[in-house]
Amino acid sequence: EHVEINSKEINESIQYAKRIQASILPPIQRLEDGFLDSFVYYEPKDVVSGDFYWYEKIKNNPLFAVVDCTGHGVPGAFMSIIGYTQLNEIVTQQKITDPSAILRELDKRVRTALNQNSMNDKNSKDGMELGLIHVDRSQNRLEFAGAMRPLYLVRKGELEIVKGSKFSIGGISLREKEFTTTHIDILPGDAVYVFSDGYPDQFGGPNGKKFMTRNVADMLRNIAHLPMAEQEKVIKQTIKKWMKNEEQVDDILICGIKF
């Protein structure tokens, strides 16, 4: 009985944590105001999540990120709050809008927050991977920088993968981290996608294998012409069908924007 009471209390406290985490995430409505044709498919593994999305608008120019923190569940959720707060400060207070500059600053701040600048290795692996987009409306240009996460662009049925840098945010790195911004001139009908590794890493299918990024690529190429709300349905159905009876391995987050 004691165990039951305990688990009930833990459950209630995690449900409460979920409300707190949900309250800091930007409402999907805001994202849809910034990008009229867009979707966010968000499926945490546990009640709270180490994946989160972030949205801000500076001088009519939207910024958007998909972030995957180390771990999921409660530890992941703690990390997500650090990441979320730091992104807000970097963009709204420091007024930095260049994606690679944001990532450099975020890396510095996360390492300070987690006290990773000393060589005590205990928390040296904690950090986050993310893809970050800034849209310059006046230039009709998209700027992207990634930390271990790519941007998928589907244009007229062709898929282009813009790789992020090979460094994550936070953690101790022996080499100087380099983040670069890729500039893309936007054409009407362009669809771009950023996602965490939860979707491609999900086990399932006839042989219990991972879904794999190349299948994500094929799927997106095939559905990119559809309205974003339709795409989200396909993406959700595809992974649910793939999983069937398998456990969900990680938080799943995949976002699409159409111009």
mmCIF file of C-alpha atoms in Angstrom:
data_model
loop_
_atom_site.group_PDB
_atom_site.id
_atom_site.type_symbol
_atom_site.label_atom_id
_atom_site.label_comp_id
_atom_site.label_asym_id
_atom_site.label_seq_id
_atom_site.Cartn_x
_atom_site.Cartn_y
_atom_site.Cartn_z
ATOM 1 C CA GLU A 1 0.000 0.000 0.000
ATOM 2 C CA HIS A 2 2.868 2.312 0.878
ATOM 3 C CA VAL A 3 4.263 1.840 -2.623
ATOM 4 C CA GLU A 4 0.897 2.684 -4.145
ATOM 5 C CA ILE A 5 0.625 5.942 -2.227
ATOM 6 C CA ASN A 6 4.169 6.830 -3.218
ATOM 7 C CA SER A 7 3.608 6.151 -6.873
ATOM 8 C CA LYS A 8 0.371 8.144 -6.804
ATOM 9 C CA GLU A 9 2.213 11.116 -5.309
ATOM 10 C CA ILE A 10 5.012 10.854 -7.836
ATOM 11 C CA ASN A 11 2.485 10.608 -10.623
ATOM 12 C CA GLU A 12 0.619 13.679 -9.421
ATOM 13 C CA SER A 13 3.816 15.656 -9.108
ATOM 14 C CA ILE A 14 4.871 14.691 -12.632
ATOM 15 C CA GLN A 15 1.456 15.700 -13.965
ATOM 16 C CA TYR A 16 1.959 19.044 -12.273
ATOM 17 C CA ALA A 17 5.427 19.313 -13.804
ATOM 18 C CA LYS A 18 3.804 18.706 -17.172
ATOM 19 C CA ARG A 19 1.512 21.694 -16.665
ATOM 20 C CA ILE A 20 4.505 23.867 -15.809
ATOM 21 C CA GLN A 21 6.432 22.652 -18.839
ATOM 22 C CA ALA A 22 3.418 23.134 -21.107
ATOM 23 C CA SER A 23 2.947 26.669 -19.828
ATOM 24 C CA ILE A 24 6.431 27.745 -20.970
ATOM 25 C CA LEU A 25 6.103 26.278 -24.469
ATOM 26 C CA PRO A 26 4.818 28.810 -26.981
ATOM 27 C CA PRO A 27 1.237 27.999 -27.932
ATOM 28 C CA ILE A 28 1.123 26.343 -31.345
ATOM 29 C CA GLN A 29 -1.264 29.187 -32.180
ATOM 30 C CA ARG A 30 1.625 31.664 -32.031
ATOM 31 C CA LEU A 31 3.669 29.575 -34.395
ATOM 32 C CA GLU A 32 0.737 29.448 -36.798
ATOM 33 C CA ASP A 33 0.460 33.243 -36.643
ATOM 34 C CA GLY A 34 4.113 33.469 -37.657
ATOM 35 C CA PHE A 35 3.912 30.709 -40.259
ATOM 36 C CA LEU A 36 0.405 30.385 -41.655
ATOM 37 C CA ASP A 37 0.935 26.920 -43.092
ATOM 38 C CA SER A 38 2.781 24.928 -40.442
ATOM 39 C CA PHE A 39 2.460 22.015 -38.036
ATOM 40 C CA VAL A 40 4.056 20.723 -34.862
ATOM 41 C CA TYR A 41 3.783 17.007 -34.155
ATOM 42 C CA TYR A 42 4.793 16.551 -30.532
ATOM 43 C CA GLU A 43 4.647 13.209 -28.749
ATOM 44 C CA PRO A 44 6.611 13.029 -25.469
ATOM 45 C CA LYS A 45 7.750 9.544 -24.406
ATOM 46 C CA ASP A 46 6.864 10.179 -20.779
ATOM 47 C CA VAL A 47 4.567 12.765 -19.276
ATOM 48 C CA VAL A 48 7.212 15.486 -19.424
ATOM 49 C CA SER A 49 9.659 15.864 -22.265
ATOM 50 C CA GLY A 50 13.268 16.589 -23.141
ATOM 51 C CA ASP A 51 12.215 17.766 -26.599
ATOM 52 C CA PHE A 52 10.705 21.193 -26.993
ATOM 53 C CA TYR A 53 10.024 23.749 -29.677
ATOM 54 C CA TRP A 54 10.657 27.444 -29.319
ATOM 55 C CA TYR A 55 9.279 30.447 -31.179
ATOM 56 C CA GLU A 56 9.961 34.174 -31.083
ATOM 57 C CA LYS A 57 9.442 37.110 -33.392
ATOM 58 C CA ILE A 58 11.860 40.036 -33.713
ATOM 59 C CA LYS A 59 10.910 42.977 -35.943
ATOM 60 C CA ASN A 60 8.344 40.890 -37.801
ATOM 61 C CA ASN A 61 10.971 38.205 -38.473
ATOM 62 C CA PRO A 62 10.087 34.816 -36.954
ATOM 63 C CA LEU A 63 12.632 32.571 -35.243
ATOM 64 C CA PHE A 64 11.875 28.932 -34.637
ATOM 65 C CA ALA A 65 13.763 26.028 -33.085
ATOM 66 C CA VAL A 66 13.308 22.321 -32.469
ATOM 67 C CA VAL A 67 15.410 21.253 -29.498
ATOM 68 C CA ASP A 68 16.300 17.797 -28.190
ATOM 69 C CA CYS A 69 17.815 17.746 -24.688
ATOM 70 C CA THR A 70 19.847 14.882 -23.261
ATOM 71 C CA GLY A 71 17.483 12.405 -21.687
ATOM 72 C CA HIS A 72 13.722 12.397 -21.573
ATOM 73 C CA GLY A 73 11.242 12.441 -18.717
ATOM 74 C CA VAL A 74 12.125 14.546 -15.678
ATOM 75 C CA PRO A 75 15.874 15.114 -16.365
ATOM 76 C CA GLY A 76 15.098 16.021 -19.961
ATOM 77 C CA ALA A 77 12.400 18.413 -18.818
ATOM 78 C CA PHE A 78 14.802 20.211 -16.454
ATOM 79 C CA MET A 79 17.239 20.623 -19.330
ATOM 80 C CA SER A 80 14.456 21.899 -21.566
ATOM 81 C CA ILE A 81 13.676 24.711 -19.140
ATOM 82 C CA ILE A 82 17.333 25.794 -19.108
ATOM 83 C CA GLY A 83 17.412 25.751 -22.917
ATOM 84 C CA TYR A 84 14.125 27.586 -23.252
ATOM 85 C CA THR A 85 15.030 30.377 -20.866
ATOM 86 C CA GLN A 86 18.462 30.892 -22.402
ATOM 87 C CA LEU A 87 17.092 31.061 -25.951
ATOM 88 C CA ASN A 88 14.599 33.701 -24.847
ATOM 89 C CA GLU A 89 17.284 35.825 -23.231
ATOM 90 C CA ILE A 90 19.695 35.546 -26.149
ATOM 91 C CA VAL A 91 17.088 36.659 -28.666
ATOM 92 C CA THR A 92 14.904 39.096 -26.756
ATOM 93 C CA GLN A 93 17.525 40.721 -24.519
ATOM 94 C CA GLN A 94 20.748 40.417 -26.500
ATOM 95 C CA LYS A 95 18.853 40.864 -29.777
ATOM 96 C CA ILE A 96 20.944 38.208 -31.525
ATOM 97 C CA THR A 97 19.118 36.827 -34.558
ATOM 98 C CA ASP A 98 21.833 35.127 -36.617
ATOM 99 C CA PRO A 99 21.269 31.392 -36.021
ATOM 100 C CA SER A 100 24.940 30.385 -35.686
ATOM 101 C CA ALA A 101 25.592 33.280 -33.286
ATOM 102 C CA ILE A 102 22.589 32.164 -31.218
ATOM 103 C CA LEU A 103 24.002 28.629 -31.041
ATOM 104 C CA ARG A 104 27.443 29.863 -29.981
ATOM 105 C CA GLU A 105 25.918 31.966 -27.220
ATOM 106 C CA LEU A 106 23.568 29.146 -26.168
ATOM 107 C CA ASP A 107 26.503 26.742 -25.905
ATOM 108 C CA LYS A 108 28.373 29.177 -23.680
ATOM 109 C CA ARG A 109 25.348 29.767 -21.441
ATOM 110 C CA VAL A 110 24.393 26.095 -21.101
ATOM 111 C CA ARG A 111 27.940 25.186 -20.127
ATOM 112 C CA THR A 112 27.942 27.924 -17.514
ATOM 113 C CA ALA A 113 24.498 26.917 -16.225
ATOM 114 C CA LEU A 114 25.596 23.289 -15.846
ATOM 115 C CA ASN A 115 29.015 24.271 -14.540
ATOM 116 C CA GLN A 116 30.707 22.382 -17.368
ATOM 117 C CA ASN A 117 33.639 24.726 -17.687
ATOM 118 C CA SER A 118 35.453 22.971 -14.894
ATOM 119 C CA MET A 119 36.813 19.611 -15.898
ATOM 120 C CA ASN A 120 34.687 17.623 -13.431
ATOM 121 C CA ASP A 121 33.282 15.100 -15.856
ATOM 122 C CA LYS A 122 30.081 14.155 -14.073
ATOM 123 C CA ASN A 123 27.761 16.320 -16.113
ATOM 124 C CA SER A 124 29.957 16.719 -19.162
ATOM 125 C CA LYS A 125 27.560 14.821 -21.404
ATOM 126 C CA ASP A 126 24.492 16.912 -20.671
ATOM 127 C CA GLY A 127 23.356 19.255 -23.361
ATOM 128 C CA MET A 128 21.110 19.572 -26.367
ATOM 129 C CA GLU A 129 20.865 19.198 -30.125
ATOM 130 C CA LEU A 130 18.778 21.585 -32.142
ATOM 131 C CA GLY A 131 17.876 23.083 -35.483
ATOM 132 C CA LEU A 132 17.159 26.808 -35.555
ATOM 133 C CA ILE A 133 15.537 28.903 -38.272
ATOM 134 C CA HIS A 134 15.378 32.672 -38.702
ATOM 135 C CA VAL A 135 13.275 34.081 -41.531
ATOM 136 C CA ASP A 136 14.240 37.487 -42.889
ATOM 137 C CA ARG A 137 10.942 38.598 -44.397
ATOM 138 C CA SER A 138 12.338 41.669 -46.159
ATOM 139 C CA GLN A 139 14.959 39.568 -47.981
ATOM 140 C CA ASN A 140 12.616 36.596 -48.294
ATOM 141 C CA ARG A 141 15.445 34.515 -46.955
ATOM 142 C CA LEU A 142 15.685 31.647 -44.516
ATOM 143 C CA GLU A 143 18.725 31.310 -42.278
ATOM 144 C CA PHE A 144 19.454 27.989 -40.624
ATOM 145 C CA ALA A 145 22.001 26.684 -38.156
ATOM 146 C CA GLY A 146 21.978 23.272 -36.521
ATOM 147 C CA ALA A 147 23.772 21.563 -33.668
ATOM 148 C CA MET A 148 23.738 17.908 -34.769
ATOM 149 C CA ARG A 149 20.312 18.394 -36.389
ATOM 150 C CA PRO A 150 19.627 18.965 -40.104
ATOM 151 C CA LEU A 151 17.056 20.997 -42.012
ATOM 152 C CA TYR A 152 15.107 19.176 -44.716
ATOM 153 C CA LEU A 153 13.955 21.353 -47.592
ATOM 154 C CA VAL A 154 11.523 20.032 -50.192
ATOM 155 C CA ARG A 155 11.320 22.212 -53.300
ATOM 156 C CA LYS A 156 9.273 21.160 -56.318
ATOM 157 C CA GLY A 157 9.373 17.522 -55.232
ATOM 158 C CA GLU A 158 13.147 17.459 -54.680
ATOM 159 C CA LEU A 159 14.602 17.024 -51.206
ATOM 160 C CA GLU A 160 17.687 18.878 -50.064
ATOM 161 C CA ILE A 161 19.301 18.164 -46.714
ATOM 162 C CA VAL A 162 21.093 21.038 -45.026
ATOM 163 C CA LYS A 163 23.351 19.484 -42.418
ATOM 164 C CA GLY A 164 23.839 21.065 -39.026
ATOM 165 C CA SER A 165 27.279 21.266 -37.462
ATOM 166 C CA LYS A 166 28.758 18.185 -35.813
ATOM 167 C CA PHE A 167 28.784 19.798 -32.373
ATOM 168 C CA SER A 168 26.071 19.687 -29.749
ATOM 169 C CA ILE A 169 25.196 22.451 -27.302
ATOM 170 C CA GLY A 170 26.748 22.058 -23.862
ATOM 171 C CA GLY A 171 29.113 19.310 -22.817
ATOM 172 C CA ILE A 172 32.871 19.493 -22.813
ATOM 173 C CA SER A 173 34.454 19.659 -26.244
ATOM 174 C CA LEU A 174 38.172 19.409 -26.822
ATOM 175 C CA ARG A 175 37.903 21.277 -30.103
ATOM 176 C CA GLU A 176 36.596 24.767 -30.635
ATOM 177 C CA LYS A 177 32.955 24.381 -31.658
ATOM 178 C CA GLU A 178 31.996 25.797 -35.028
ATOM 179 C CA PHE A 179 28.432 26.660 -35.977
ATOM 180 C CA THR A 180 27.609 28.061 -39.392
ATOM 181 C CA THR A 181 24.535 29.726 -40.836
ATOM 182 C CA THR A 182 23.179 28.532 -44.170
ATOM 183 C CA HIS A 183 21.205 31.090 -46.199
ATOM 184 C CA ILE A 184 18.374 29.921 -48.444
ATOM 185 C CA ASP A 185 16.360 32.190 -50.728
ATOM 186 C CA ILE A 186 12.765 31.140 -50.203
ATOM 187 C CA LEU A 187 10.569 30.214 -53.157
ATOM 188 C CA PRO A 188 6.781 29.986 -52.841
ATOM 189 C CA GLY A 189 5.801 26.389 -52.074
ATOM 190 C CA ASP A 190 9.072 25.551 -50.309
ATOM 191 C CA ALA A 191 8.491 23.220 -47.361
ATOM 192 C CA VAL A 192 11.071 22.958 -44.580
ATOM 193 C CA TYR A 193 11.249 20.470 -41.724
ATOM 194 C CA VAL A 194 13.196 20.202 -38.487
ATOM 195 C CA PHE A 195 12.887 17.239 -36.154
ATOM 196 C CA SER A 196 14.524 15.540 -33.192
ATOM 197 C CA ASP A 197 15.976 12.037 -33.549
ATOM 198 C CA GLY A 198 12.982 10.400 -31.828
ATOM 199 C CA TYR A 199 11.086 9.786 -35.060
ATOM 200 C CA PRO A 200 13.859 8.122 -37.100
ATOM 201 C CA ASP A 201 15.109 6.190 -34.039
ATOM 202 C CA GLN A 202 11.720 4.625 -33.292
ATOM 203 C CA PHE A 203 11.679 0.824 -33.433
ATOM 204 C CA GLY A 204 8.903 -1.016 -35.245
ATOM 205 C CA GLY A 205 7.946 -2.428 -38.608
ATOM 206 C CA PRO A 206 7.964 -6.125 -39.495
ATOM 207 C CA ASN A 207 11.503 -6.689 -38.148
ATOM 208 C CA GLY A 208 11.526 -4.400 -35.118
ATOM 209 C CA LYS A 209 14.106 -2.115 -36.732
ATOM 210 C CA LYS A 210 14.587 1.658 -36.492
ATOM 211 C CA PHE A 211 12.475 3.786 -38.827
ATOM 212 C CA MET A 212 15.666 5.545 -40.122
ATOM 213 C CA THR A 213 16.217 9.023 -41.510
ATOM 214 C CA ARG A 214 16.084 7.930 -45.137
ATOM 215 C CA ASN A 215 12.477 6.829 -44.586
ATOM 216 C CA VAL A 216 11.728 10.190 -42.983
ATOM 217 C CA ALA A 217 13.239 11.789 -46.101
ATOM 218 C CA ASP A 218 11.152 9.643 -48.475
ATOM 219 C CA MET A 219 7.993 10.288 -46.488
ATOM 220 C CA LEU A 220 8.491 14.064 -46.453
ATOM 221 C CA ARG A 221 9.350 14.172 -50.152
ATOM 222 C CA ASN A 222 6.107 12.313 -50.907
ATOM 223 C CA ILE A 223 3.810 14.475 -48.784
ATOM 224 C CA ALA A 224 5.421 17.938 -49.077
ATOM 225 C CA HIS A 225 2.833 19.120 -51.619
ATOM 226 C CA LEU A 226 -0.048 18.555 -49.174
ATOM 227 C CA PRO A 227 -1.389 21.223 -46.794
ATOM 228 C CA MET A 228 0.531 21.104 -43.513
ATOM 229 C CA ALA A 229 -2.439 19.857 -41.464
ATOM 230 C CA GLU A 230 -2.705 16.852 -43.839
ATOM 231 C CA GLN A 231 1.027 16.215 -43.606
ATOM 232 C CA GLU A 232 0.853 16.084 -39.835
ATOM 233 C CA LYS A 233 -1.863 13.404 -40.042
ATOM 234 C CA VAL A 234 0.251 11.257 -42.370
ATOM 235 C CA ILE A 235 3.342 11.663 -40.182
ATOM 236 C CA LYS A 236 1.403 10.651 -37.081
ATOM 237 C CA GLN A 237 -0.328 7.678 -38.730
ATOM 238 C CA THR A 238 2.924 6.457 -40.293
ATOM 239 C CA ILE A 239 4.821 6.271 -36.996
ATOM 240 C CA LYS A 240 1.856 4.811 -35.075
ATOM 241 C CA LYS A 241 1.502 2.083 -37.697
ATOM 242 C CA TRP A 242 5.271 1.486 -37.610
ATOM 243 C CA MET A 243 5.335 1.187 -33.798
ATOM 244 C CA LYS A 244 2.337 -1.107 -33.502
ATOM 245 C CA ASN A 245 3.162 -2.878 -30.226
ATOM 246 C CA GLU A 246 6.645 -1.459 -29.659
ATOM 247 C CA GLU A 247 7.401 0.918 -26.801
ATOM 248 C CA GLN A 248 8.051 4.534 -27.721
ATOM 249 C CA VAL A 249 11.840 4.912 -27.461
ATOM 250 C CA ASP A 250 12.257 8.661 -27.124
ATOM 251 C CA ASP A 251 10.387 11.953 -27.295
ATOM 252 C CA ILE A 252 9.123 12.628 -30.813
ATOM 253 C CA LEU A 253 9.035 16.133 -32.271
ATOM 254 C CA ILE A 254 8.780 17.023 -35.932
ATOM 255 C CA CYS A 255 7.803 20.429 -37.337
ATOM 256 C CA GLY A 256 7.072 21.628 -40.824
ATOM 257 C CA ILE A 257 6.693 25.084 -42.344
ATOM 258 C CA LYS A 258 5.480 25.884 -45.839
ATOM 259 C CA PHE A 259 6.106 29.197 -47.568
#
